[in-house]
Coordinates of C-alpha atoms and ligand atoms in Angstrom, one line a residue:
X1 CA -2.8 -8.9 -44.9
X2 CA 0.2 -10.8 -43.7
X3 CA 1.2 -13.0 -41.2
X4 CA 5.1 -13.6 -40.3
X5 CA 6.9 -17.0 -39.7
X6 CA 9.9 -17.2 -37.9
X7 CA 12.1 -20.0 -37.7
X8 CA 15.5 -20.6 -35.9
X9 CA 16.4 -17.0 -36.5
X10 CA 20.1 -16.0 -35.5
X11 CA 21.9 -12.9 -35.5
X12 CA 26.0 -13.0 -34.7
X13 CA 27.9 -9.4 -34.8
X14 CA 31.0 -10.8 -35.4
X15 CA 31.7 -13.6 -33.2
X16 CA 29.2 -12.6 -30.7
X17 CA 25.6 -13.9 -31.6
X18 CA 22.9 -11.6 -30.0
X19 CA 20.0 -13.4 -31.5
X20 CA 20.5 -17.0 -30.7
X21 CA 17.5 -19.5 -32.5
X22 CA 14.0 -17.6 -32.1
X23 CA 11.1 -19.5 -33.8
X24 CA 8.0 -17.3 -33.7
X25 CA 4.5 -17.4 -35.6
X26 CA 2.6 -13.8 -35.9
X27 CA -0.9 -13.9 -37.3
X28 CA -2.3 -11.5 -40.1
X29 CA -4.0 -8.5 -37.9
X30 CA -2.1 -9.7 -34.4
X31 CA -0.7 -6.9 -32.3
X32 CA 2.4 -8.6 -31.2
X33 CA 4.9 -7.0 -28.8
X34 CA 8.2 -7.7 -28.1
X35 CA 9.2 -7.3 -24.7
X36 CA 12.3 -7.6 -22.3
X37 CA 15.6 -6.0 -20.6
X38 CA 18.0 -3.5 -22.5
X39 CA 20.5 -5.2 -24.8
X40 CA 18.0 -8.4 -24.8
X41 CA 18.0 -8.3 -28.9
X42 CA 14.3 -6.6 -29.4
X43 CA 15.8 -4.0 -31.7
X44 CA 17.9 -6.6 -33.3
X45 CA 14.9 -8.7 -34.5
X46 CA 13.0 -6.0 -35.1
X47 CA 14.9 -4.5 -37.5
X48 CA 16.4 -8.3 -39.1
X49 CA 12.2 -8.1 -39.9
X50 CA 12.6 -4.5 -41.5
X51 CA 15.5 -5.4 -43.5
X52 CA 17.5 -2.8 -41.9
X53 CA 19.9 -5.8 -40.4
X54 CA 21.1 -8.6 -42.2
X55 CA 19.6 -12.2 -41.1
X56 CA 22.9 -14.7 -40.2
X57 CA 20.6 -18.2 -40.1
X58 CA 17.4 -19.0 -40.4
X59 CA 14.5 -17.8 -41.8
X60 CA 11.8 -15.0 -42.1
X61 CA 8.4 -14.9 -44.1
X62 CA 6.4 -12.6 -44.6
X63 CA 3.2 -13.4 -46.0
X64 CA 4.0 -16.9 -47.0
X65 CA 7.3 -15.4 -49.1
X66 CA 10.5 -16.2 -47.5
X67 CA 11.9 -12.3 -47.1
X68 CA 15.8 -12.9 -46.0
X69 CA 17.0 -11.4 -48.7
X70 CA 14.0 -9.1 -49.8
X71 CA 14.9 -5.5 -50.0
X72 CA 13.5 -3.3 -47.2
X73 CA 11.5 -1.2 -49.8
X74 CA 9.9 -4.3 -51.2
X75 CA 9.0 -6.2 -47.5
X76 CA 5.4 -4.4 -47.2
X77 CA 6.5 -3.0 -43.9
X78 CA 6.7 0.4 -42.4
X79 CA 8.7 1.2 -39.4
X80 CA 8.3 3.8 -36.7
X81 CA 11.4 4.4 -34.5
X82 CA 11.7 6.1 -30.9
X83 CA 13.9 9.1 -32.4
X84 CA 11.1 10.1 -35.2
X85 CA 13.5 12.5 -36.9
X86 CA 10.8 14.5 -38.8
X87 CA 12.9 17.2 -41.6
X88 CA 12.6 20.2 -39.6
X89 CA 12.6 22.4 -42.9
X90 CA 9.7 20.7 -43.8
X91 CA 5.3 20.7 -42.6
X92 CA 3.3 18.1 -41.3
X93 CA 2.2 17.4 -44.9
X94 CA 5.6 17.7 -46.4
X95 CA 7.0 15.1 -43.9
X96 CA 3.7 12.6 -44.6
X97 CA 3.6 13.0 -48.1
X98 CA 7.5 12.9 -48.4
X99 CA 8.0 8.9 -49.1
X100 CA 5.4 8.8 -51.8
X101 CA 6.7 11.8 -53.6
X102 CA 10.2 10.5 -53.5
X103 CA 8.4 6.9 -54.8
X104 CA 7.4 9.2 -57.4
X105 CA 3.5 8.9 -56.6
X106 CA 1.2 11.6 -58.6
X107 CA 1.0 14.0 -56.4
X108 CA -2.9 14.1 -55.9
X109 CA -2.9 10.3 -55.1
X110 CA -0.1 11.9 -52.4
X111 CA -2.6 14.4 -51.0
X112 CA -5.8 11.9 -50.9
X113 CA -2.9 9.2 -48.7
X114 CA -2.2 12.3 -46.8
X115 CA -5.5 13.4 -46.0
X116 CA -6.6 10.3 -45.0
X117 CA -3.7 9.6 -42.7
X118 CA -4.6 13.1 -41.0
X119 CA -8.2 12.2 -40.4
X120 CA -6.9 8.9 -38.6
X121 CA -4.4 10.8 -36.6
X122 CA -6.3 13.9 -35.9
X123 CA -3.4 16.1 -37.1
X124 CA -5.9 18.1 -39.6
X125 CA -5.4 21.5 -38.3
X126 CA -1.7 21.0 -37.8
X127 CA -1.1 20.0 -41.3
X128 CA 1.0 23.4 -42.6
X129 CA 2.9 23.7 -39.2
X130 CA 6.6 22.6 -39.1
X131 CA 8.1 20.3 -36.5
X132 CA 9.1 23.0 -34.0
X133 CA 6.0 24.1 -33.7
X134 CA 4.7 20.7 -32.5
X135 CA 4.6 19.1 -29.1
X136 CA 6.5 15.6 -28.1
X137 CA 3.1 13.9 -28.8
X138 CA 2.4 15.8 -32.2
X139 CA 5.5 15.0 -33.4
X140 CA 5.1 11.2 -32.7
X141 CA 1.6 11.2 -34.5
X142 CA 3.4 13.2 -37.7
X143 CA 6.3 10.3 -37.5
X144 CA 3.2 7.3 -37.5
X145 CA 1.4 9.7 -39.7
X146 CA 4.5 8.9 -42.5
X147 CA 4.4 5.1 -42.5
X148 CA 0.4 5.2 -42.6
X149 CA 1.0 6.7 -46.4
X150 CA 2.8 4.0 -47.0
X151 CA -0.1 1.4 -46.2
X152 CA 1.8 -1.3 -44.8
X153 CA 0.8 -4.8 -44.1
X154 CA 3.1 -4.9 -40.8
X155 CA 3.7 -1.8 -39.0
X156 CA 7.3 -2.1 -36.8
X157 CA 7.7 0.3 -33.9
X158 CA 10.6 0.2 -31.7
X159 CA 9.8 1.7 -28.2
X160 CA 8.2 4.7 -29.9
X161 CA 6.7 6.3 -26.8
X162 CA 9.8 6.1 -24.7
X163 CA 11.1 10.3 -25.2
X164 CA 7.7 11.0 -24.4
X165 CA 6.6 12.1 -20.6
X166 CA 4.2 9.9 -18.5
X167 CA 1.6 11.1 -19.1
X168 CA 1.7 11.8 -23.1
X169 CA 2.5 8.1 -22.8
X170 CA -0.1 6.7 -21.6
X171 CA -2.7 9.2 -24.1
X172 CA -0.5 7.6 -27.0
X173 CA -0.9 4.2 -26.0
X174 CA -4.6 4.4 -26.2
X175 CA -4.0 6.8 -29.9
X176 CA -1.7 3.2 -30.9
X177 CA -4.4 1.0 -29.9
X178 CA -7.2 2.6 -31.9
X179 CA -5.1 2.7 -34.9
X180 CA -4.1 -1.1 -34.7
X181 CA -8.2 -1.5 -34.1
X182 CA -8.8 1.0 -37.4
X183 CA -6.2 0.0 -39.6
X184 CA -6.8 -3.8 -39.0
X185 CA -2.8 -4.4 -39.8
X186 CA -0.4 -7.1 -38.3
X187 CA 2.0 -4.4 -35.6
X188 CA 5.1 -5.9 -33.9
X189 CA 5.7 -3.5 -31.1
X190 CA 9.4 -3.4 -29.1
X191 CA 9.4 -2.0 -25.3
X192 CA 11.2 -2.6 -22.3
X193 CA 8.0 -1.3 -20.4
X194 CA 5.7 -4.3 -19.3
X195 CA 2.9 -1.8 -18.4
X196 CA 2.6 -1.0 -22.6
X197 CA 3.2 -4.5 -23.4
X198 CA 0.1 -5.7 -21.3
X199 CA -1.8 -3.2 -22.3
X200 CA -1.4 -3.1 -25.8
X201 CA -0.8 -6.8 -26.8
X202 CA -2.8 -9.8 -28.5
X203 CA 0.2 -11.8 -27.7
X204 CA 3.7 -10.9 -25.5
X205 CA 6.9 -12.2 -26.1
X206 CA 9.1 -11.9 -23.8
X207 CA 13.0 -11.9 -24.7
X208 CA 15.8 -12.9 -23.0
X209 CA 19.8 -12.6 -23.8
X210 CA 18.6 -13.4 -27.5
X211 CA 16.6 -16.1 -26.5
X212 CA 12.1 -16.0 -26.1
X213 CA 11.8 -16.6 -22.7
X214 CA 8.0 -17.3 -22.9
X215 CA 4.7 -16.2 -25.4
X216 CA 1.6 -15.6 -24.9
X217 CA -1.8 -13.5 -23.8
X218 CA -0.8 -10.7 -21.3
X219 CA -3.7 -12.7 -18.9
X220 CA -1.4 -16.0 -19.7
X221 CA 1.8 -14.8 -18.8
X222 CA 0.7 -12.9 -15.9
X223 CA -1.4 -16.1 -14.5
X224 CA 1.2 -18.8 -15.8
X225 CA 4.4 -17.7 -16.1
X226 CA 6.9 -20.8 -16.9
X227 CA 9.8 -19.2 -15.5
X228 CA 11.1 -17.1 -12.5
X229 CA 12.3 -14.4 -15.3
X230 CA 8.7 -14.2 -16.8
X231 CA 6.9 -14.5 -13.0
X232 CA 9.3 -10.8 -12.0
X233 CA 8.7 -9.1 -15.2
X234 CA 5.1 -9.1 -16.0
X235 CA 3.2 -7.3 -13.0
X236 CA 3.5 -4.4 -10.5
X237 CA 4.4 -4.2 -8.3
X238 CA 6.3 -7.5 -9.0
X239 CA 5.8 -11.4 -7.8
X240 CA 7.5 -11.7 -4.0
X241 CA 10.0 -14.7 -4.2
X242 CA 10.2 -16.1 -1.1
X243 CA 12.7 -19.3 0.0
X244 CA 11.6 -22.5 0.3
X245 CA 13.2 -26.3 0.6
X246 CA 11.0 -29.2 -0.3
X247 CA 9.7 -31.1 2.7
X248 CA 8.1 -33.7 0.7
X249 CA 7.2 -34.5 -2.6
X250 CA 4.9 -37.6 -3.5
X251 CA 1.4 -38.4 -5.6
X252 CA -0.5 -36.6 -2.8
X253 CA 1.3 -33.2 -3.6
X254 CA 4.8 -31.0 -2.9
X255 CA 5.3 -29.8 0.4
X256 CA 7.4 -26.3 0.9
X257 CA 8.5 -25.0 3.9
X258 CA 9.9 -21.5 4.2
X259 CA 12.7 -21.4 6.8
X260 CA 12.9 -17.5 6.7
X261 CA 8.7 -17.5 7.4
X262 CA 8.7 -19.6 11.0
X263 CA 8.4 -22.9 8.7
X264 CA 5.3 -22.2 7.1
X265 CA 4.5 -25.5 5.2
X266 CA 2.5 -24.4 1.9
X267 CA 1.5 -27.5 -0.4
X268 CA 1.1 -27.5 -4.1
X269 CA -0.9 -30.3 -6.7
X270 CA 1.2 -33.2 -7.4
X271 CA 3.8 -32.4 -10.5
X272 CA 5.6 -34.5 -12.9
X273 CA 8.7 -32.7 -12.6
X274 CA 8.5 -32.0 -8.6
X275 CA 11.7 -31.3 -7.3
X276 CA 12.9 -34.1 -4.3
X277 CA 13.0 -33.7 -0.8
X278 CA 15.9 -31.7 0.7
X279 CA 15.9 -29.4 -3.0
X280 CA 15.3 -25.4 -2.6
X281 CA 12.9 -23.3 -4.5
X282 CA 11.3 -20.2 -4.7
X283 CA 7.3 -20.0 -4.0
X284 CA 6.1 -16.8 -5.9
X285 CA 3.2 -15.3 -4.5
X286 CA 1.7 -11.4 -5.9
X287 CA 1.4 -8.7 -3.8
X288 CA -2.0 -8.9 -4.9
X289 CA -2.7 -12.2 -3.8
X290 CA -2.9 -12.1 0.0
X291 CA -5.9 -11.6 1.7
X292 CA -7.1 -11.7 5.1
X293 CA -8.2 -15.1 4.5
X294 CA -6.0 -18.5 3.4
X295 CA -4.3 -20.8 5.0
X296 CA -1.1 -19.9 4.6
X297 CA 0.2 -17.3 6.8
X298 CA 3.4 -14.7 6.7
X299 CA 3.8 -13.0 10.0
X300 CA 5.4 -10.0 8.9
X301 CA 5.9 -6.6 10.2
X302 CA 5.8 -3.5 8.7
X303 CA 8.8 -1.4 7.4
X304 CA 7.3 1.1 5.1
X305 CA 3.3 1.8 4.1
X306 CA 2.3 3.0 0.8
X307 CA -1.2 5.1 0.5
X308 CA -2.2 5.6 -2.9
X309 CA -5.9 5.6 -1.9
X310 CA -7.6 2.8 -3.7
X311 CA -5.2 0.9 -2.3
X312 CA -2.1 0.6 -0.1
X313 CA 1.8 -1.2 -0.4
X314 CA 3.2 -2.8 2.6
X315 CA 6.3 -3.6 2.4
X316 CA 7.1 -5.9 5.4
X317 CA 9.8 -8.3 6.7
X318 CA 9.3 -11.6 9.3
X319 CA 13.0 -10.9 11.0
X320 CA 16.1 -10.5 8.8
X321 CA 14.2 -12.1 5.6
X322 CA 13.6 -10.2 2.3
X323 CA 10.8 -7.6 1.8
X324 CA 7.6 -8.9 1.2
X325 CA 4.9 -6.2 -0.7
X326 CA 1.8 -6.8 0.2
X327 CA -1.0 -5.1 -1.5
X328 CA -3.8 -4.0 1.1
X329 CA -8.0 -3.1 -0.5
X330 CA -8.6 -1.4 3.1
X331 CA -5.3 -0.3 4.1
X332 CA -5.7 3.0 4.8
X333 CA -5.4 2.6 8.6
X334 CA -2.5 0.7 8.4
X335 CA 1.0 2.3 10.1
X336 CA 4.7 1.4 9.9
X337 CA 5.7 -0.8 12.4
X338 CA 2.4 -2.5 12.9
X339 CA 2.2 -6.3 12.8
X340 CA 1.0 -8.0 9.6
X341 CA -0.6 -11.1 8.9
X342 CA -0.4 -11.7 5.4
X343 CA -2.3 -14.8 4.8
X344 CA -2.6 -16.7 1.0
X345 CA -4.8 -19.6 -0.4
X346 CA -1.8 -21.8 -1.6
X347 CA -3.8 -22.0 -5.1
X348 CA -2.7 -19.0 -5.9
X349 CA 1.0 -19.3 -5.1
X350 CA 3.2 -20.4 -7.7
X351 CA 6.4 -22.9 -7.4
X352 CA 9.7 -22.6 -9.1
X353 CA 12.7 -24.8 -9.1
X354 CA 16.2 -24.1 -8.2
X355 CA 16.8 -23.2 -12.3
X356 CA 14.3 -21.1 -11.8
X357 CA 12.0 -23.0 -14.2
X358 CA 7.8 -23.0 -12.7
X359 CA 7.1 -26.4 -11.3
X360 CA 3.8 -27.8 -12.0
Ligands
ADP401 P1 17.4 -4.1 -27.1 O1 16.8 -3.4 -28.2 O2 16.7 -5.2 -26.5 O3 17.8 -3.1 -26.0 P2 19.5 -4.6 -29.1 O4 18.8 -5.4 -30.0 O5 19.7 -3.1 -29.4 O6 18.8 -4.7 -27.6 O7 21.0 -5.2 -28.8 C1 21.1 -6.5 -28.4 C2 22.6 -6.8 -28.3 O8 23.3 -6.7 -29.5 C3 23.3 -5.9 -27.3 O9 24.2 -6.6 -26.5 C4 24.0 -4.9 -28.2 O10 25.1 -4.4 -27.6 C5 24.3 -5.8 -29.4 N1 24.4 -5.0 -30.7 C6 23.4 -4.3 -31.2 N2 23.7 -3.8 -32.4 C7 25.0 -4.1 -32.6 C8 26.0 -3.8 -33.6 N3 25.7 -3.1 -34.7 N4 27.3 -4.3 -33.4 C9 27.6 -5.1 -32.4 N5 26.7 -5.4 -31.4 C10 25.5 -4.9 -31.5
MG402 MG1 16.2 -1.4 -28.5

């Protein structure tokens, strides 16, 4: 099994670098997922990791072997793409057994690889179809169903669920995590969808303009984010950012008013790099962190009410300031228009500076 080691990894097209110094250790067995905006570089690395993209600095191991200039075929990798192109002329067992026959494999070692990978997927009885005759879903579990042959150590997907409905999505996500927990293999995983990327991951990283933003546990990043870019991207609905200026900052803690909020003073723990009096921030603070308790209070007023019935979205304003979604457990009395308090423990409100970097 095999662990990867990246370190200051670049990627330039030309004169414009698009991967810009990641350094990133992936255990053997970890289901790591890669996670940000379009055009953030996710493919990019991905496929610098398959081989399919040439590395311009740094390096890349794979199992303790440096692999910059190791052919694709020879990387122990398999990948799995959004567009799974099966060949249309050929079955389910054609397109599985299709690599090994072309690696020239004996051709009953092909249909034991074959067999197997059909009991995992549960594609037995779909075996002599061809790809038209397969739903969306199917045809994704065929195109996994060709790199399982292959017995990788790494399996590389690149936002393989995203042609596939909502539903079918969420059905495959739970198919993707039983295989990672049956095949035991290291999986780097690309999406731009933070829902999948929670779910599925031992460990997130989250990419920015080329850049890792922040890694760690889905629980970490949702809890400690280190950055305004990490705090709006994990979670939905997302943070709330509210303004704030700094009212005082000393040993005894970092006081934050909110001028949009009639002044409401929230204070945070003393923090080695509090910003000084007078500087503007941002408090975060989750829709699912107010309560009807805390001492902090919004007084807000409703502009729209979301029932979903186990639980309900206000979104509310205190004058001209920005929205504000609260997430209500008995809202289902609630109306447009009505008065909110939405009151928060400060503990659970989270403090950024004007670079947008968490204070603390
Ligand atoms: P993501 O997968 O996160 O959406 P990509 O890795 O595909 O992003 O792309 C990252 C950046 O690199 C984008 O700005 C994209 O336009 C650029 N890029 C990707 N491939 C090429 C290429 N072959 N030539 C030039 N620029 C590219
Ligand atoms: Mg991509």
């Amino acid at each position: 099994m095999s662990g990867l080691k990246l370190r200051n990894v670049r990627k330039a097209f030309g004169s414009i670098e698009v991967i810009k110094g990641v350094d990133l250790d992936i255990e053997s067995k970890e289901f790591v997922v890669f996670v940000g905006p379009s055009g953030c570089g996710k493919s990019t690395l991905l496929r610098m990791i398959a081989g399919l993209e040439e590395i311009s600095g740094g390096d890349l191991e794979i199992g303790g072997k440096r692999m910059n200039d190791v052919d694709p075929s020879k990387r122990g990798i398999a990948m799995v793409f959004q567009s799974y192109a099966l060949y249309p002329h050929m079955t389910v067992r054609e397109n599985m057994g299709f690599a090994l026959k072309f690696a020239g494999v004996a051709k009953d070692e092909i249909a034991r690889q074959v067999d197997e990978a059909a009991r995992i997927l549960e594609l037995g009885p779909l075996m002599d179809r061809f790809p038209k005759q397969l739903s969306g879903g199917q045809r994704q579990r065929v195109a996994i169903g060709r790199a399982i042959v292959r017995h990788p150590e790494v399996f590389l997907f690149d936002e393989p669920l995203s042609n596939l409905d909502a539903e079918l999505r969420v059905h495959m996500r739970i198919e993707i995590a039983r295989l990672h927990k049956e095949l035991q293999t290291t999986i780097i995983y690309v999406t731009h969808d933070q829902v999948e990327a929670m779910t599925l991951a031992d460990k997130i990283v989250v990419l920015r303009d080329g850049k890792i933003s922040q890694v760690g546990s889905p629980l970490d990043l949702y809890d400690n984010p280190d950055n305004l870019f990490v705090a709006g991207f994990i979670g939905s609905p997302k943070m709330n950012f509210l303004n704030g200026v700094v009212d005082n900052a000393d040993a005894s803690g970092v006081t934050v008013r909110l001028p949009d909020y009639d002044n409401q003073a929230v204070t945070f723990p003393a923090a080695s790099n509090a910003p000084a009096k007078g500087a503007t921030v941002t408090l975060g603070i989750r829709p699912e962190h107010f309560s009807e308790t805390g001492s902090a209070k919004l007084s807000l007023n409703i502009d729209i009410i979301e029932h979903l019935g186990g639980e309900s979205f206000a979104y509310a304003r205190a004058g001209v300031s920005d929205v504000v979604t609260v997430a209500l457990r008995n809202g289902r009395d609630v109306k447009a228009g009505q008065a909110l308090d939405a009151r928060f423990d400060p503990s659970s409100a989270l403090l950024f500076n004007a670079e947008g970097q968490r204070v603390r």
